[in-house]
Amino acid sequence: AQSVTQLGSHVSVSEGALVLLRCNYSSSVPPYLFWYVQYPNQGLQLLLKYTSAATLVKGINGFEAEFKKSETSFHLTKPSAHMSDAAEYFCAVSRSITGGGNKLTFGTGTQLKVEL
Amino acid sequence: DARVTQTPRHKVTEMGQEVTMRCQPILGHNTVFWYRQTMMQGLELLAYFRNRAPLDDSGMPKDRFSAEMPDATLATLKIQPSEPRDSAVYFCASGFGTSTGELFFGEGSRLTVL
Protein backbone atom coordinates (compact mmCIF):
# COMPACT_ATOMS: atom_id res chain seq x y z
CA ALA A 1 0.00 0.00 0.00
CA GLN A 2 1.16 3.50 -0.76
CA SER A 3 1.42 5.99 2.08
CA VAL A 4 3.28 9.08 3.22
CA THR A 5 4.68 10.05 6.60
CA GLN A 6 5.27 13.62 7.60
CA LEU A 7 7.85 14.12 10.31
CA GLY A 8 7.01 16.88 12.71
CA SER A 9 3.46 18.06 13.21
CA HIS A 10 4.67 21.58 14.02
CA VAL A 11 7.61 23.49 12.59
CA SER A 12 8.59 26.99 13.63
CA VAL A 13 11.04 29.19 11.71
CA SER A 14 12.09 32.81 11.76
CA GLU A 15 11.14 35.07 8.90
CA GLY A 16 13.89 34.86 6.29
CA ALA A 17 15.09 31.45 7.45
CA LEU A 18 15.08 28.22 5.49
CA VAL A 19 11.89 26.20 5.54
CA LEU A 20 12.24 22.41 5.51
CA LEU A 21 9.17 20.19 5.82
CA ARG A 22 9.79 16.47 5.72
CA CYS A 23 7.86 13.78 3.90
CA ASN A 24 8.76 10.14 3.40
CA TYR A 25 6.80 7.82 1.19
CA SER A 26 6.17 4.12 1.05
CA SER A 27 5.36 2.67 -2.34
CA SER A 28 5.99 -0.52 -4.23
CA VAL A 29 5.78 1.31 -7.55
CA PRO A 30 7.10 4.68 -8.69
CA PRO A 31 4.89 7.12 -6.84
CA TYR A 32 3.21 10.34 -7.84
CA LEU A 33 3.72 12.76 -4.98
CA PHE A 34 2.16 16.07 -4.11
CA TRP A 35 2.45 18.90 -1.63
CA TYR A 36 -0.68 20.85 -0.74
CA VAL A 37 -1.06 23.93 1.46
CA GLN A 38 -4.05 24.86 3.60
CA TYR A 39 -4.48 28.39 4.87
CA PRO A 40 -6.81 28.98 7.83
CA ASN A 41 -10.47 28.37 7.03
CA GLN A 42 -9.72 27.42 3.44
CA GLY A 43 -9.50 24.29 1.36
CA LEU A 44 -6.27 22.70 0.22
CA GLN A 45 -4.45 24.03 -2.81
CA LEU A 46 -1.67 22.43 -4.80
CA LEU A 47 1.88 23.67 -4.21
CA LEU A 48 3.70 21.25 -6.49
CA LYS A 49 3.74 17.68 -7.75
CA TYR A 50 6.24 15.03 -8.77
CA THR A 51 5.24 12.87 -11.72
CA SER A 52 8.53 11.09 -12.55
CA ALA A 53 9.95 13.80 -14.79
CA ALA A 54 12.51 16.06 -13.09
CA THR A 55 13.43 15.05 -9.55
CA LEU A 56 13.61 18.67 -8.44
CA VAL A 57 10.16 20.16 -8.67
CA LYS A 58 9.43 23.86 -8.39
CA GLY A 59 6.07 25.06 -7.18
CA ILE A 60 4.25 28.23 -6.36
CA ASN A 61 5.32 30.86 -3.83
CA GLY A 62 9.01 29.92 -4.07
CA PHE A 63 8.62 26.37 -2.76
CA GLU A 64 10.39 23.37 -4.22
CA ALA A 65 10.74 19.70 -3.42
CA GLU A 66 13.26 17.05 -4.38
CA PHE A 67 12.34 13.44 -5.03
CA LYS A 68 15.03 11.13 -3.63
CA LYS A 69 14.35 7.50 -4.38
CA SER A 70 17.30 6.25 -2.32
CA GLU A 71 15.88 7.98 0.75
CA THR A 72 12.19 7.53 -0.18
CA SER A 73 11.78 11.20 0.57
CA PHE A 74 10.04 14.20 -0.95
CA HIS A 75 10.92 17.06 1.39
CA LEU A 76 9.54 20.55 0.81
CA THR A 77 11.86 23.55 1.06
CA LYS A 78 11.85 27.29 0.66
CA PRO A 79 15.06 29.34 1.00
CA SER A 80 13.52 32.25 2.87
CA ALA A 81 10.33 32.08 4.91
CA HIS A 82 7.75 34.81 4.76
CA MET A 83 5.03 35.53 7.27
CA SER A 84 2.46 34.65 4.63
CA ASP A 85 3.82 31.08 4.49
CA ALA A 86 2.26 30.28 7.86
CA ALA A 87 -0.18 27.48 7.07
CA GLU A 88 -0.60 23.73 7.24
CA TYR A 89 1.22 21.67 4.65
CA PHE A 90 0.20 18.21 3.50
CA CYS A 91 2.21 15.66 1.60
CA ALA A 92 0.17 13.21 -0.48
CA VAL A 93 0.64 10.17 -2.69
CA SER A 94 -1.58 9.20 -5.58
CA ARG A 95 -2.60 5.65 -6.23
CA SER A 96 -4.81 3.97 -8.76
CA ILE A 97 -8.02 2.34 -7.65
CA THR A 98 -10.26 -0.30 -9.12
CA GLY A 99 -12.60 1.16 -11.68
CA GLY A 100 -10.19 3.72 -12.96
CA GLY A 101 -8.81 6.98 -11.77
CA ASN A 102 -6.79 7.65 -8.71
CA LYS A 103 -7.12 8.88 -5.19
CA LEU A 104 -4.85 10.90 -2.96
CA THR A 105 -3.76 9.66 0.43
CA PHE A 106 -2.62 12.50 2.64
CA GLY A 107 -0.09 12.68 5.41
CA THR A 108 -1.04 14.01 8.82
CA GLY A 109 0.09 17.53 7.99
CA THR A 110 2.73 19.92 9.30
CA GLN A 111 1.74 23.26 10.78
CA LEU A 112 4.30 25.90 9.81
CA LYS A 113 4.69 28.90 12.08
CA VAL A 114 6.77 31.88 10.95
CA GLU A 115 8.04 34.21 13.63
CA LEU A 116 9.44 37.72 13.36
CA ASP B 1 -12.39 31.65 -12.16
CA ALA B 2 -13.34 27.97 -11.89
CA ARG B 3 -13.71 26.69 -8.38
CA VAL B 4 -15.38 23.97 -6.35
CA THR B 5 -18.36 25.38 -4.48
CA GLN B 6 -19.61 23.89 -1.23
CA THR B 7 -22.71 24.71 0.77
CA PRO B 8 -23.33 25.36 3.56
CA ARG B 9 -20.04 26.80 4.78
CA HIS B 10 -21.13 26.38 8.38
CA LYS B 11 -23.81 24.20 9.93
CA VAL B 12 -24.76 23.78 13.57
CA THR B 13 -27.33 21.11 14.29
CA GLU B 14 -28.55 18.91 17.09
CA MET B 15 -27.82 15.24 17.45
CA GLY B 16 -30.25 13.11 15.52
CA GLN B 17 -30.95 15.67 12.82
CA GLU B 18 -30.34 15.06 9.13
CA VAL B 19 -27.53 17.03 7.52
CA THR B 20 -27.00 17.46 3.79
CA MET B 21 -23.88 19.01 2.33
CA ARG B 22 -23.68 19.97 -1.32
CA CYS B 23 -20.83 20.36 -3.75
CA GLN B 24 -20.63 21.78 -7.24
CA PRO B 25 -17.48 20.43 -8.90
CA ILE B 26 -15.56 22.34 -11.53
CA LEU B 27 -17.18 22.03 -14.94
CA GLY B 28 -15.50 19.31 -16.98
CA HIS B 29 -14.02 17.43 -14.04
CA ASN B 30 -15.06 13.78 -13.96
CA THR B 31 -13.96 12.80 -10.46
CA VAL B 32 -15.36 14.02 -7.15
CA PHE B 33 -14.06 13.24 -3.68
CA TRP B 34 -15.45 13.80 -0.22
CA TYR B 35 -12.89 14.20 2.58
CA ARG B 36 -13.44 14.76 6.29
CA GLN B 37 -10.91 16.71 8.35
CA THR B 38 -10.62 16.53 12.14
CA MET B 39 -7.84 17.34 14.54
CA MET B 40 -7.59 13.75 15.68
CA GLN B 41 -7.82 11.89 12.37
CA GLY B 42 -6.55 14.45 9.88
CA LEU B 43 -7.87 14.11 6.31
CA GLU B 44 -9.94 11.00 5.71
CA LEU B 45 -11.33 9.98 2.35
CA LEU B 46 -15.04 9.24 2.67
CA ALA B 47 -16.20 8.68 -0.91
CA TYR B 48 -15.07 8.93 -4.49
CA PHE B 49 -17.03 9.27 -7.72
CA ARG B 50 -15.85 8.87 -11.28
CA ASN B 51 -18.20 9.89 -14.07
CA ARG B 52 -20.90 10.13 -11.37
CA ALA B 53 -20.51 6.46 -10.41
CA PRO B 54 -19.44 5.69 -6.84
CA LEU B 55 -16.13 3.83 -6.94
CA ASP B 56 -14.87 3.88 -3.39
CA ASP B 57 -16.84 4.65 -0.27
CA SER B 58 -14.95 2.35 2.05
CA GLY B 59 -14.07 5.23 4.36
CA MET B 60 -17.67 6.16 4.99
CA PRO B 61 -19.80 4.85 7.89
CA LYS B 62 -22.50 3.14 5.87
CA ASP B 63 -25.16 3.11 8.54
CA ARG B 64 -25.55 6.87 8.67
CA PHE B 65 -23.67 8.40 5.75
CA SER B 66 -24.65 8.41 2.09
CA ALA B 67 -23.10 10.10 -0.92
CA GLU B 68 -24.65 10.64 -4.33
CA MET B 69 -24.16 12.49 -7.59
CA PRO B 70 -27.61 13.15 -9.03
CA ASP B 71 -26.00 14.94 -11.96
CA ALA B 72 -22.59 16.10 -13.13
CA THR B 73 -22.95 19.47 -11.43
CA LEU B 74 -23.99 18.29 -7.98
CA ALA B 75 -22.58 15.92 -5.37
CA THR B 76 -24.25 15.45 -2.01
CA LEU B 77 -23.15 14.00 1.31
CA LYS B 78 -25.90 13.19 3.75
CA ILE B 79 -25.70 12.22 7.41
CA GLN B 80 -28.79 10.76 9.03
CA PRO B 81 -28.96 10.73 11.99
CA SER B 82 -26.07 13.02 12.90
CA GLU B 83 -23.97 12.46 16.01
CA PRO B 84 -21.54 14.73 17.90
CA ARG B 85 -18.60 12.66 16.62
CA ASP B 86 -19.52 13.75 13.07
CA SER B 87 -18.42 17.29 13.91
CA ALA B 88 -15.67 18.09 11.41
CA VAL B 89 -14.89 20.04 8.27
CA TYR B 90 -16.08 18.23 5.16
CA PHE B 91 -14.25 18.96 1.92
CA CYS B 92 -15.29 18.26 -1.60
CA ALA B 93 -12.63 18.08 -4.30
CA SER B 94 -12.79 17.49 -8.03
CA GLY B 95 -10.31 16.56 -10.74
CA PHE B 96 -9.75 15.00 -14.15
CA GLY B 97 -9.23 11.52 -12.80
CA THR B 98 -5.66 10.93 -13.90
CA SER B 99 -2.98 9.59 -11.59
CA THR B 100 -0.87 12.70 -12.08
CA GLY B 101 -3.72 15.13 -11.90
CA GLU B 102 -4.24 17.52 -9.07
CA LEU B 103 -7.38 17.87 -7.00
CA PHE B 104 -9.17 21.16 -6.59
CA PHE B 105 -10.71 21.61 -3.17
CA GLY B 106 -13.70 23.59 -2.05
CA GLU B 107 -13.53 25.75 1.05
CA GLY B 108 -15.25 23.12 3.14
CA SER B 109 -18.41 22.77 5.20
CA ARG B 110 -17.82 23.08 8.92
CA LEU B 111 -20.31 20.88 10.76
CA THR B 112 -20.98 21.09 14.47
CA VAL B 113 -23.35 18.53 15.99
CA LEU B 114 -24.47 19.38 19.51
XYZ file of C-alpha atoms in Angstrom:
230
model
C 0.000 0.000 0.000
C 1.160 3.497 -0.757
C 1.420 5.994 2.084
C 3.279 9.078 3.217
C 4.683 10.045 6.602
C 5.269 13.624 7.599
C 7.849 14.116 10.309
C 7.010 16.885 12.708
C 3.460 18.063 13.206
C 4.666 21.584 14.024
C 7.613 23.489 12.594
C 8.594 26.994 13.630
C 11.043 29.187 11.714
C 12.085 32.807 11.763
C 11.143 35.074 8.901
C 13.886 34.859 6.287
C 15.090 31.447 7.450
C 15.081 28.222 5.489
C 11.893 26.199 5.538
C 12.239 22.411 5.511
C 9.168 20.193 5.821
C 9.791 16.467 5.718
C 7.856 13.777 3.897
C 8.765 10.140 3.396
C 6.796 7.819 1.187
C 6.174 4.119 1.047
C 5.365 2.673 -2.339
C 5.988 -0.522 -4.235
C 5.778 1.308 -7.548
C 7.095 4.685 -8.687
C 4.886 7.120 -6.836
C 3.213 10.344 -7.842
C 3.723 12.756 -4.975
C 2.155 16.071 -4.108
C 2.445 18.897 -1.626
C -0.685 20.853 -0.736
C -1.064 23.929 1.465
C -4.050 24.856 3.598
C -4.476 28.392 4.869
C -6.815 28.984 7.825
C -10.471 28.366 7.034
C -9.717 27.423 3.444
C -9.501 24.288 1.359
C -6.270 22.698 0.216
C -4.447 24.030 -2.808
C -1.674 22.431 -4.804
C 1.880 23.674 -4.211
C 3.705 21.253 -6.486
C 3.741 17.684 -7.747
C 6.237 15.027 -8.768
C 5.240 12.870 -11.724
C 8.531 11.087 -12.550
C 9.946 13.795 -14.786
C 12.515 16.057 -13.093
C 13.434 15.048 -9.555
C 13.611 18.671 -8.437
C 10.163 20.159 -8.667
C 9.425 23.860 -8.393
C 6.070 25.064 -7.178
C 4.249 28.230 -6.356
C 5.318 30.864 -3.827
C 9.006 29.923 -4.070
C 8.615 26.372 -2.756
C 10.388 23.371 -4.225
C 10.742 19.699 -3.423
C 13.263 17.054 -4.376
C 12.342 13.439 -5.035
C 15.029 11.132 -3.631
C 14.354 7.500 -4.382
C 17.304 6.252 -2.320
C 15.883 7.976 0.754
C 12.189 7.526 -0.176
C 11.780 11.201 0.568
C 10.039 14.199 -0.945
C 10.924 17.061 1.385
C 9.543 20.552 0.805
C 11.862 23.552 1.056
C 11.848 27.290 0.660
C 15.058 29.339 0.998
C 13.518 32.251 2.872
C 10.331 32.076 4.914
C 7.750 34.811 4.764
C 5.032 35.534 7.268
C 2.455 34.649 4.629
C 3.823 31.076 4.490
C 2.260 30.282 7.860
C -0.178 27.478 7.068
C -0.597 23.728 7.242
C 1.218 21.668 4.651
C 0.202 18.212 3.501
C 2.212 15.656 1.597
C 0.167 13.210 -0.480
C 0.637 10.170 -2.691
C -1.582 9.200 -5.583
C -2.600 5.650 -6.229
C -4.814 3.971 -8.763
C -8.025 2.343 -7.650
C -10.259 -0.302 -9.123
C -12.603 1.156 -11.681
C -10.189 3.724 -12.960
C -8.810 6.984 -11.772
C -6.791 7.653 -8.708
C -7.123 8.875 -5.185
C -4.850 10.903 -2.960
C -3.757 9.657 0.425
C -2.620 12.503 2.638
C -0.093 12.677 5.415
C -1.036 14.014 8.815
C 0.092 17.532 7.993
C 2.733 19.920 9.300
C 1.742 23.258 10.776
C 4.301 25.900 9.813
C 4.686 28.902 12.077
C 6.769 31.879 10.948
C 8.042 34.213 13.631
C 9.444 37.717 13.355
C -12.395 31.654 -12.160
C -13.335 27.975 -11.886
C -13.707 26.687 -8.376
C -15.381 23.969 -6.347
C -18.359 25.379 -4.482
C -19.605 23.888 -1.235
C -22.709 24.706 0.766
C -23.329 25.356 3.563
C -20.037 26.801 4.778
C -21.134 26.383 8.383
C -23.809 24.204 9.927
C -24.764 23.775 13.572
C -27.326 21.113 14.290
C -28.547 18.914 17.090
C -27.818 15.241 17.454
C -30.249 13.107 15.515
C -30.948 15.667 12.817
C -30.337 15.065 9.133
C -27.531 17.030 7.515
C -27.005 17.456 3.788
C -23.883 19.010 2.329
C -23.676 19.969 -1.318
C -20.829 20.360 -3.750
C -20.626 21.783 -7.243
C -17.476 20.432 -8.904
C -15.557 22.339 -11.533
C -17.183 22.033 -14.938
C -15.501 19.308 -16.984
C -14.015 17.425 -14.043
C -15.059 13.779 -13.956
C -13.955 12.802 -10.457
C -15.363 14.016 -7.150
C -14.057 13.240 -3.683
C -15.454 13.797 -0.216
C -12.894 14.204 2.578
C -13.440 14.762 6.291
C -10.911 16.706 8.351
C -10.625 16.528 12.137
C -7.836 17.341 14.540
C -7.588 13.750 15.684
C -7.815 11.893 12.367
C -6.553 14.450 9.878
C -7.872 14.114 6.314
C -9.939 11.000 5.710
C -11.334 9.983 2.346
C -15.040 9.240 2.668
C -16.203 8.677 -0.909
C -15.075 8.931 -4.490
C -17.033 9.265 -7.716
C -15.851 8.866 -11.279
C -18.199 9.889 -14.070
C -20.897 10.127 -11.372
C -20.509 6.458 -10.406
C -19.443 5.692 -6.836
C -16.132 3.828 -6.937
C -14.874 3.880 -3.392
C -16.845 4.645 -0.269
C -14.952 2.347 2.048
C -14.073 5.228 4.356
C -17.668 6.159 4.992
C -19.798 4.853 7.888
C -22.504 3.141 5.870
C -25.161 3.115 8.537
C -25.549 6.874 8.667
C -23.672 8.403 5.747
C -24.645 8.406 2.093
C -23.100 10.098 -0.922
C -24.651 10.644 -4.330
C -24.163 12.495 -7.589
C -27.610 13.146 -9.030
C -25.999 14.936 -11.961
C -22.586 16.096 -13.127
C -22.949 19.470 -11.429
C -23.987 18.290 -7.983
C -22.577 15.922 -5.374
C -24.247 15.449 -2.007
C -23.155 14.002 1.306
C -25.904 13.189 3.753
C -25.704 12.215 7.412
C -28.788 10.757 9.033
C -28.959 10.727 11.994
C -26.074 13.017 12.896
C -23.970 12.461 16.013
C -21.536 14.730 17.898
C -18.598 12.658 16.623
C -19.516 13.748 13.069
C -18.416 17.290 13.913
C -15.671 18.090 11.409
C -14.886 20.037 8.272
C -16.075 18.225 5.164
C -14.251 18.964 1.924
C -15.288 18.257 -1.604
C -12.627 18.076 -4.300
C -12.793 17.488 -8.030
C -10.310 16.561 -10.742
C -9.748 15.002 -14.149
C -9.235 11.518 -12.797
C -5.664 10.933 -13.901
C -2.975 9.595 -11.589
C -0.874 12.701 -12.083
C -3.720 15.132 -11.904
C -4.243 17.516 -9.069
C -7.379 17.867 -7.005
C -9.171 21.163 -6.594
C -10.708 21.607 -3.166
C -13.696 23.588 -2.049
C -13.532 25.749 1.054
C -15.247 23.122 3.144
C -18.407 22.765 5.196
C -17.816 23.078 8.917
C -20.312 20.880 10.758
C -20.982 21.094 14.468
C -23.348 18.526 15.986
C -24.471 19.383 19.508
